[in-house]
Protein backbone atom coordinates (compact mmCIF):
# COMPACT_ATOMS: atom_id res chain seq x y z
CA UNK A 1 0.00 0.00 0.00
CA UNK A 2 1.51 3.30 -1.14
CA UNK A 3 0.25 6.43 0.64
CA UNK A 4 1.07 9.62 -1.21
CA UNK A 5 0.48 13.08 0.26
CA UNK A 6 -1.03 15.55 -2.21
CA UNK A 7 -1.22 18.49 0.25
CA UNK A 8 -3.71 19.67 2.92
CA UNK A 9 -5.83 16.56 3.71
CA UNK A 10 -5.55 15.03 0.24
CA UNK A 11 -3.95 11.62 -0.27
CA UNK A 12 -3.66 9.10 -3.06
CA UNK A 13 -3.50 5.51 -1.90
CA UNK A 14 -2.40 2.88 -4.35
CA UNK A 15 -2.96 -0.79 -3.60
CA UNK A 16 -4.98 -3.09 -5.82
CA UNK A 17 -7.05 0.04 -6.60
CA UNK A 18 -6.35 3.76 -6.62
CA UNK A 19 -8.11 5.68 -3.86
CA UNK A 20 -8.18 9.47 -3.66
CA UNK A 21 -9.19 11.18 -0.41
CA UNK A 22 -10.32 14.80 0.04
CA UNK A 23 -8.80 16.08 -3.21
CA UNK A 24 -8.53 19.82 -2.62
CA UNK A 25 -6.06 20.49 -5.43
CA UNK A 26 -6.90 23.20 -7.96
CA UNK A 27 -7.42 25.95 -5.38
CA UNK A 28 -4.72 24.73 -3.00
CA UNK A 29 -1.48 26.65 -3.67
CA UNK A 30 0.55 23.92 -1.95
CA UNK A 31 -0.95 20.92 -3.75
CA UNK A 32 1.51 18.96 -5.87
CA UNK A 33 -1.07 18.11 -8.55
CA UNK A 34 -4.05 19.58 -10.35
CA UNK A 35 -7.26 17.55 -10.59
CA UNK A 36 -6.65 17.07 -14.32
CA UNK A 37 -3.30 15.37 -13.50
CA UNK A 38 -5.19 12.49 -11.91
CA UNK A 39 -5.79 10.15 -14.83
CA UNK A 40 -6.65 7.03 -12.86
CA UNK A 41 -8.82 6.63 -9.78
CA UNK A 42 -11.23 3.92 -8.71
CA UNK A 43 -12.61 5.33 -5.46
CA UNK A 44 -12.85 8.93 -4.21
CA UNK A 45 -13.50 9.35 -0.49
CA UNK A 46 -14.78 12.67 0.83
CA UNK A 47 -14.87 13.24 4.61
CA UNK A 48 -17.25 16.24 4.59
CA UNK A 49 -18.74 19.06 2.55
CA UNK A 50 -16.26 21.86 3.32
CA UNK A 51 -14.59 23.15 0.18
CA UNK A 52 -11.10 22.17 1.29
CA UNK A 53 -12.21 18.49 1.36
CA UNK A 54 -14.98 18.17 -1.25
CA UNK A 55 -12.51 20.09 -3.41
CA UNK A 56 -12.17 18.66 -6.91
CA UNK A 57 -13.78 15.33 -6.11
CA UNK A 58 -16.60 15.79 -8.65
CA UNK A 59 -14.22 16.60 -11.47
CA UNK A 60 -11.97 13.64 -10.64
CA UNK A 61 -14.94 11.26 -10.55
CA UNK A 62 -16.15 12.60 -13.90
CA UNK A 63 -12.69 12.33 -15.48
CA UNK A 64 -11.84 8.86 -14.20
CA UNK A 65 -15.18 7.13 -13.60
CA UNK A 66 -14.27 6.65 -9.93
CA UNK A 67 -16.97 5.87 -7.36
CA UNK A 68 -17.78 8.81 -5.05
CA UNK A 69 -17.99 7.65 -1.43
CA UNK A 70 -19.21 9.92 1.35
CA UNK A 71 -21.91 10.36 3.96
CA UNK A 72 -25.40 9.86 2.49
CA UNK A 73 -26.29 13.56 2.23
CA UNK A 74 -23.13 14.38 0.29
CA UNK A 75 -23.82 11.63 -2.21
CA UNK A 76 -27.24 13.20 -2.89
CA UNK A 77 -25.44 16.42 -3.73
CA UNK A 78 -23.00 14.53 -5.95
CA UNK A 79 -25.88 12.82 -7.78
CA UNK A 80 -27.57 16.16 -8.30
CA UNK A 81 -24.32 17.31 -9.88
CA UNK A 82 -24.33 14.50 -12.38
CA UNK A 83 -22.38 11.72 -10.68
CA UNK A 84 -23.99 8.33 -11.21
CA UNK A 85 -21.51 6.13 -9.35
CA UNK A 86 -21.92 6.99 -5.68
CA UNK A 87 -21.92 5.01 -2.44
CA UNK A 88 -23.56 6.67 0.52
CA UNK A 89 -22.82 5.60 4.05
CA UNK A 90 -23.01 6.78 7.64
CA UNK A 91 -21.05 6.62 10.88
CA UNK A 92 -20.30 3.09 12.03
CA UNK A 93 -21.07 1.46 8.70
CA UNK A 94 -18.75 -0.46 6.39
CA UNK A 95 -19.00 -1.00 2.67
CA UNK A 96 -16.88 -3.18 0.45
CA UNK A 97 -15.74 -2.22 -3.02
CA UNK A 98 -13.61 -4.72 -4.93
CA UNK A 99 -12.26 -6.31 -1.77
CA UNK A 100 -11.54 -2.98 -0.08
CA UNK A 101 -13.43 -2.38 3.16
CA UNK A 102 -14.31 1.21 3.87
CA UNK A 103 -15.67 2.17 7.30
CA UNK A 104 -17.13 5.56 8.18
CA UNK A 105 -16.09 6.66 11.66
CA UNK A 106 -16.88 9.57 13.89
CA UNK A 107 -15.32 13.01 13.40
CA UNK A 108 -16.10 15.93 15.69
CA UNK A 109 -16.46 18.86 13.32
CA UNK A 110 -19.13 20.69 11.27
CA UNK A 111 -20.16 20.46 7.65
CA UNK A 112 -22.14 22.24 4.97
CA UNK A 113 -22.07 22.72 1.24
CA UNK A 114 -21.97 26.25 -0.13
CA UNK A 115 -25.20 25.76 -2.06
CA UNK A 116 -27.53 25.75 0.90
CA UNK A 117 -29.30 28.78 -0.53
CA UNK A 118 -29.96 27.03 -3.85
CA UNK A 119 -30.68 23.38 -3.28
CA UNK A 120 -31.01 23.20 0.47
CA UNK A 121 -28.40 20.47 0.85
CA UNK A 122 -26.95 19.93 4.23
CA UNK A 123 -23.49 18.46 4.12
CA UNK A 124 -24.44 15.64 6.47
CA UNK A 125 -22.16 14.86 9.39
CA UNK A 126 -18.43 14.97 8.91
CA UNK A 127 -16.74 11.58 9.08
CA UNK A 128 -13.37 9.92 9.09
CA UNK A 129 -12.54 6.79 7.11
CA UNK A 130 -10.85 3.53 7.94
CA UNK A 131 -9.80 1.65 4.82
CA UNK A 132 -8.72 -1.97 4.97
CA UNK A 133 -7.29 -4.04 2.20
CA UNK A 134 -5.92 -7.52 2.82
CA UNK A 135 -3.85 -7.16 6.00
CA UNK A 136 -3.22 -3.43 5.73
CA UNK A 137 -5.32 -0.58 7.09
CA UNK A 138 -5.18 3.15 7.37
CA UNK A 139 -7.28 5.74 9.17
CA UNK A 140 -7.93 9.19 7.69
CA UNK A 141 -9.38 11.25 10.53
CA UNK A 142 -10.89 13.98 8.33
CA UNK A 143 -11.34 17.26 10.17
CA UNK A 144 -11.86 16.55 13.83
CA UNK A 145 -11.16 17.48 17.38
CA UNK A 146 -9.70 14.93 19.73
CA UNK A 147 -12.15 12.39 21.13
CA UNK A 148 -11.41 9.47 23.38
CA UNK A 149 -13.22 6.92 21.21
CA UNK A 150 -10.28 7.12 18.84
CA UNK A 151 -9.08 4.35 21.13
CA UNK A 152 -11.93 2.19 19.79
CA UNK A 153 -10.90 2.95 16.23
CA UNK A 154 -7.40 1.78 17.12
CA UNK A 155 -8.58 -1.38 18.88
CA UNK A 156 -11.16 -2.43 16.30
CA UNK A 157 -9.32 -1.71 13.06
CA UNK A 158 -5.65 -1.63 14.09
CA UNK A 159 -4.60 0.85 11.43
CA UNK A 160 -0.99 0.67 10.29
CA UNK A 161 -1.08 4.36 9.45
CA UNK A 162 -3.14 7.23 10.89
CA UNK A 163 -3.48 10.50 8.99
CA UNK A 164 -4.21 13.21 11.56
CA UNK A 165 -4.97 16.93 11.30
CA UNK A 166 -2.62 19.13 13.34
CA UNK A 167 -3.46 22.63 12.08
CA UNK A 168 -5.50 23.70 15.12
CA UNK A 169 -8.19 26.44 14.85
CA UNK A 170 -10.54 24.14 12.83
CA UNK A 171 -9.21 20.77 14.06
CA UNK A 172 -6.86 19.26 16.59
CA UNK A 173 -3.53 20.96 17.06
CA UNK A 174 -0.17 19.21 17.55
CA UNK A 175 -0.68 18.45 21.22
CA UNK A 176 -4.17 16.99 20.79
CA UNK A 177 -3.06 15.03 17.73
CA UNK A 178 -0.23 13.47 19.74
CA UNK A 179 -2.86 12.30 22.23
CA UNK A 180 -4.86 10.91 19.33
CA UNK A 181 -1.78 8.93 18.31
CA UNK A 182 -1.61 7.55 21.86
CA UNK A 183 -5.20 6.30 21.60
CA UNK A 184 -4.96 4.94 18.05
CA UNK A 185 -1.61 3.16 18.49
CA UNK A 186 -0.82 2.95 14.77
CA UNK A 187 2.74 2.20 13.74
CA UNK A 188 2.94 5.40 11.73
CA UNK A 189 1.22 8.78 12.03
CA UNK A 190 1.26 11.42 9.32
CA UNK A 191 0.30 15.03 10.10
CA UNK A 192 -2.05 16.83 7.69
CA UNK A 193 -4.28 19.91 7.46
CA UNK A 194 -1.58 22.47 8.34
CA UNK A 195 0.36 25.26 6.60
CA UNK A 196 -2.08 25.45 3.69
CA UNK A 197 -2.90 29.01 4.78
CA UNK A 198 -1.64 31.24 7.59
CA UNK A 199 -4.76 30.35 9.61
CA UNK A 200 -3.49 26.83 10.20
CA UNK A 201 0.23 27.51 10.47
CA UNK A 202 2.00 24.85 12.49
CA UNK A 203 5.42 23.33 12.88
CA UNK A 204 5.02 19.57 12.35
CA UNK A 205 8.22 19.01 14.37
CA UNK A 206 6.26 20.18 17.37
CA UNK A 207 3.79 17.36 16.75
CA UNK A 208 6.71 14.96 16.57
CA UNK A 209 8.05 16.31 19.85
CA UNK A 210 4.71 15.80 21.60
CA UNK A 211 4.49 12.23 20.29
CA UNK A 212 8.04 11.54 21.49
CA UNK A 213 7.20 12.95 24.92
CA UNK A 214 4.40 10.40 25.23
CA UNK A 215 6.96 7.64 24.52
CA UNK A 216 4.69 5.91 22.04
CA UNK A 217 5.64 3.03 19.81
CA UNK A 218 4.65 5.23 16.89
CA UNK A 219 6.75 6.80 14.17
CA UNK A 220 5.87 10.32 12.98
CA UNK A 221 6.39 10.69 9.24
CA UNK A 222 6.26 14.29 8.03
CA UNK A 223 5.42 14.32 4.34
CA UNK A 224 5.70 17.25 1.93
CA UNK A 225 3.16 17.36 -0.91
CA UNK A 226 4.41 14.79 -3.43
CA UNK A 227 6.12 12.61 -0.77
CA UNK A 228 4.88 9.10 -0.08
CA UNK A 229 5.37 6.19 2.25
CA UNK A 230 4.78 2.48 1.81
CA UNK A 231 3.42 -0.06 4.28
NI1 LIG B 1 -13.79 21.18 7.59
MN1 LIG C 1 -10.76 21.42 6.55
Short mmCIF file of N, CA and C in Angstrom, two decimals, residues 7-11 20-28 35 38 44-62 67-81 83 86 109-116 121-127 129 140 142-143 193:
data_model
loop_
_atom_site.label_atom_id
_atom_site.label_comp_id
_atom_site.label_asym_id
_atom_site.label_seq_id
_atom_site.Cartn_x
_atom_site.Cartn_y
_atom_site.Cartn_z
N UNK A 7 -1.09 17.16 -0.36
CA UNK A 7 -1.22 18.49 0.25
C UNK A 7 -2.54 18.61 1.01
N UNK A 8 -2.55 19.46 2.05
CA UNK A 8 -3.71 19.67 2.92
C UNK A 8 -4.18 18.34 3.51
N UNK A 9 -5.40 17.87 3.20
CA UNK A 9 -5.83 16.56 3.71
C UNK A 9 -5.97 15.56 2.58
N UNK A 10 -5.39 15.87 1.44
CA UNK A 10 -5.55 15.03 0.24
C UNK A 10 -4.45 13.97 0.15
N UNK A 11 -4.88 12.75 -0.12
CA UNK A 11 -3.95 11.62 -0.27
C UNK A 11 -4.37 10.77 -1.46
N UNK A 20 -8.51 8.07 -3.90
CA UNK A 20 -8.18 9.47 -3.66
C UNK A 20 -9.04 9.94 -2.48
N UNK A 21 -8.42 10.67 -1.55
CA UNK A 21 -9.19 11.18 -0.41
C UNK A 21 -9.09 12.70 -0.36
N UNK A 22 -10.24 13.34 -0.16
CA UNK A 22 -10.32 14.80 0.04
C UNK A 22 -9.44 15.60 -0.92
N UNK A 23 -9.69 15.45 -2.22
CA UNK A 23 -8.80 16.08 -3.21
C UNK A 23 -9.05 17.58 -3.41
N UNK A 24 -8.50 18.36 -2.52
CA UNK A 24 -8.53 19.82 -2.62
C UNK A 24 -7.22 20.21 -3.33
N UNK A 25 -7.29 20.36 -4.64
CA UNK A 25 -6.06 20.49 -5.43
C UNK A 25 -6.00 21.80 -6.20
N UNK A 26 -7.00 22.06 -7.04
CA UNK A 26 -6.90 23.20 -7.96
C UNK A 26 -6.79 24.54 -7.23
N UNK A 27 -7.46 24.67 -6.10
CA UNK A 27 -7.42 25.95 -5.38
C UNK A 27 -6.45 25.92 -4.20
N UNK A 28 -5.70 24.84 -4.08
CA UNK A 28 -4.72 24.73 -3.00
C UNK A 28 -3.34 25.09 -3.55
N UNK A 35 -6.28 18.64 -10.43
CA UNK A 35 -7.26 17.55 -10.59
C UNK A 35 -7.08 16.86 -11.94
N UNK A 38 -4.80 13.82 -12.39
CA UNK A 38 -5.19 12.49 -11.91
C UNK A 38 -5.94 11.78 -13.02
N UNK A 44 -13.14 7.61 -4.80
CA UNK A 44 -12.85 8.93 -4.21
C UNK A 44 -13.62 9.04 -2.90
N UNK A 45 -12.89 9.21 -1.81
CA UNK A 45 -13.50 9.35 -0.49
C UNK A 45 -13.52 10.81 -0.08
N UNK A 46 -14.68 11.28 0.39
CA UNK A 46 -14.78 12.67 0.83
C UNK A 46 -15.29 12.69 2.27
N UNK A 47 -14.53 13.30 3.17
CA UNK A 47 -14.87 13.24 4.61
C UNK A 47 -16.01 14.17 4.99
N UNK A 48 -16.14 15.32 4.29
CA UNK A 48 -17.25 16.24 4.59
C UNK A 48 -17.34 17.32 3.52
N UNK A 49 -18.40 18.15 3.63
CA UNK A 49 -18.74 19.06 2.55
C UNK A 49 -17.94 20.35 2.48
N UNK A 50 -17.05 20.62 3.41
CA UNK A 50 -16.26 21.86 3.32
C UNK A 50 -15.40 21.84 2.06
N UNK A 51 -15.26 23.04 1.48
CA UNK A 51 -14.59 23.15 0.18
C UNK A 51 -13.18 22.61 0.14
N UNK A 52 -12.48 22.66 1.28
CA UNK A 52 -11.10 22.17 1.29
C UNK A 52 -11.01 20.64 1.42
N UNK A 53 -12.18 19.97 1.31
CA UNK A 53 -12.21 18.49 1.36
C UNK A 53 -13.00 17.94 0.16
N UNK A 54 -14.18 18.53 -0.06
CA UNK A 54 -14.98 18.17 -1.25
C UNK A 54 -14.15 18.53 -2.49
N UNK A 55 -13.53 19.69 -2.43
CA UNK A 55 -12.51 20.09 -3.41
C UNK A 55 -12.88 19.75 -4.85
N UNK A 56 -12.00 19.01 -5.49
CA UNK A 56 -12.17 18.66 -6.91
C UNK A 56 -12.68 17.24 -7.09
N UNK A 57 -13.36 16.73 -6.06
CA UNK A 57 -13.78 15.33 -6.11
C UNK A 57 -14.73 15.04 -7.27
N UNK A 58 -15.63 15.99 -7.55
CA UNK A 58 -16.60 15.79 -8.65
C UNK A 58 -15.88 15.67 -9.99
N UNK A 59 -14.95 16.60 -10.20
CA UNK A 59 -14.22 16.60 -11.47
C UNK A 59 -13.42 15.30 -11.64
N UNK A 60 -12.78 14.86 -10.56
CA UNK A 60 -11.97 13.64 -10.64
C UNK A 60 -12.85 12.43 -10.94
N UNK A 61 -14.02 12.37 -10.28
CA UNK A 61 -14.94 11.26 -10.55
C UNK A 61 -15.41 11.29 -12.00
N UNK A 62 -15.70 12.49 -12.51
CA UNK A 62 -16.15 12.60 -13.90
C UNK A 62 -15.05 12.20 -14.87
N UNK A 67 -15.77 5.87 -8.21
CA UNK A 67 -16.97 5.87 -7.36
C UNK A 67 -16.79 6.92 -6.26
N UNK A 68 -17.79 7.75 -6.08
CA UNK A 68 -17.78 8.81 -5.05
C UNK A 68 -18.35 8.23 -3.77
N UNK A 69 -17.56 8.22 -2.70
CA UNK A 69 -17.99 7.65 -1.43
C UNK A 69 -17.98 8.73 -0.35
N UNK A 70 -19.12 8.89 0.31
CA UNK A 70 -19.21 9.92 1.35
C UNK A 70 -20.44 9.63 2.20
N UNK A 71 -20.68 10.50 3.17
CA UNK A 71 -21.91 10.36 3.96
C UNK A 71 -23.11 10.56 3.02
N UNK A 72 -24.21 9.88 3.34
CA UNK A 72 -25.40 9.86 2.49
C UNK A 72 -25.75 11.22 1.88
N UNK A 73 -25.84 12.24 2.71
CA UNK A 73 -26.29 13.56 2.23
C UNK A 73 -25.36 14.13 1.15
N UNK A 74 -24.08 13.88 1.29
CA UNK A 74 -23.13 14.38 0.29
C UNK A 74 -23.27 13.64 -1.03
N UNK A 75 -23.64 12.37 -0.96
CA UNK A 75 -23.82 11.63 -2.21
C UNK A 75 -25.05 12.13 -2.96
N UNK A 76 -26.06 12.61 -2.22
CA UNK A 76 -27.24 13.20 -2.89
C UNK A 76 -26.81 14.43 -3.68
N UNK A 77 -25.97 15.22 -3.06
CA UNK A 77 -25.44 16.42 -3.73
C UNK A 77 -24.63 16.02 -4.97
N UNK A 78 -23.82 14.98 -4.82
CA UNK A 78 -23.00 14.53 -5.95
C UNK A 78 -23.89 14.04 -7.10
N UNK A 79 -24.94 13.31 -6.74
CA UNK A 79 -25.88 12.82 -7.78
C UNK A 79 -26.54 13.99 -8.50
N UNK A 80 -26.92 14.98 -7.72
CA UNK A 80 -27.57 16.16 -8.30
C UNK A 80 -26.62 16.88 -9.26
N UNK A 81 -25.33 16.70 -9.02
CA UNK A 81 -24.32 17.31 -9.88
C UNK A 81 -23.84 16.37 -10.98
N UNK A 83 -23.14 12.96 -10.91
CA UNK A 83 -22.38 11.72 -10.68
C UNK A 83 -23.36 10.56 -10.55
N UNK A 86 -22.13 6.50 -7.04
CA UNK A 86 -21.92 6.99 -5.68
C UNK A 86 -22.25 5.89 -4.69
N UNK A 109 -16.70 17.71 14.18
CA UNK A 109 -16.46 18.86 13.32
C UNK A 109 -17.82 19.36 12.84
N UNK A 110 -17.86 20.25 11.86
CA UNK A 110 -19.13 20.69 11.27
C UNK A 110 -19.06 20.46 9.77
N UNK A 111 -20.18 20.70 9.09
CA UNK A 111 -20.16 20.46 7.65
C UNK A 111 -21.29 21.22 6.98
N UNK A 112 -21.07 21.68 5.79
CA UNK A 112 -22.14 22.24 4.97
C UNK A 112 -21.62 22.27 3.54
N UNK A 113 -22.50 22.51 2.62
CA UNK A 113 -22.07 22.72 1.24
C UNK A 113 -22.49 24.13 0.89
N UNK A 114 -21.69 24.84 0.14
CA UNK A 114 -21.97 26.25 -0.13
C UNK A 114 -23.09 26.45 -1.15
N UNK A 115 -24.05 25.58 -1.18
CA UNK A 115 -25.20 25.76 -2.06
C UNK A 115 -26.49 25.68 -1.26
N UNK A 116 -26.37 25.85 0.03
CA UNK A 116 -27.53 25.75 0.90
C UNK A 116 -28.66 26.66 0.42
N UNK A 121 -29.13 21.65 0.39
CA UNK A 121 -28.40 20.47 0.85
C UNK A 121 -27.69 20.76 2.14
N UNK A 122 -27.84 19.86 3.08
CA UNK A 122 -26.95 19.93 4.23
C UNK A 122 -25.77 19.04 3.86
N UNK A 123 -24.66 19.28 4.46
CA UNK A 123 -23.49 18.46 4.12
C UNK A 123 -23.49 17.12 4.83
N UNK A 124 -24.50 16.85 5.65
CA UNK A 124 -24.44 15.64 6.47
C UNK A 124 -23.37 15.80 7.54
N UNK A 125 -23.22 14.79 8.37
CA UNK A 125 -22.16 14.86 9.39
C UNK A 125 -20.79 14.68 8.76
N UNK A 126 -19.79 15.29 9.35
CA UNK A 126 -18.43 14.97 8.91
C UNK A 126 -18.06 13.58 9.39
N UNK A 127 -17.19 12.92 8.68
CA UNK A 127 -16.74 11.58 9.08
C UNK A 127 -15.24 11.44 8.86
N UNK A 129 -12.47 8.08 7.80
CA UNK A 129 -12.54 6.79 7.11
C UNK A 129 -11.46 5.84 7.62
N UNK A 140 -7.98 7.76 8.03
CA UNK A 140 -7.93 9.19 7.69
C UNK A 140 -8.96 9.86 8.59
N UNK A 142 -10.10 12.84 8.81
CA UNK A 142 -10.89 13.98 8.33
C UNK A 142 -10.55 15.21 9.15
N UNK A 143 -11.50 16.12 9.26
CA UNK A 143 -11.34 17.26 10.17
C UNK A 143 -12.00 16.86 11.48
N UNK A 193 -3.42 18.75 7.18
CA UNK A 193 -4.28 19.91 7.46
C UNK A 193 -3.53 21.01 8.23
#
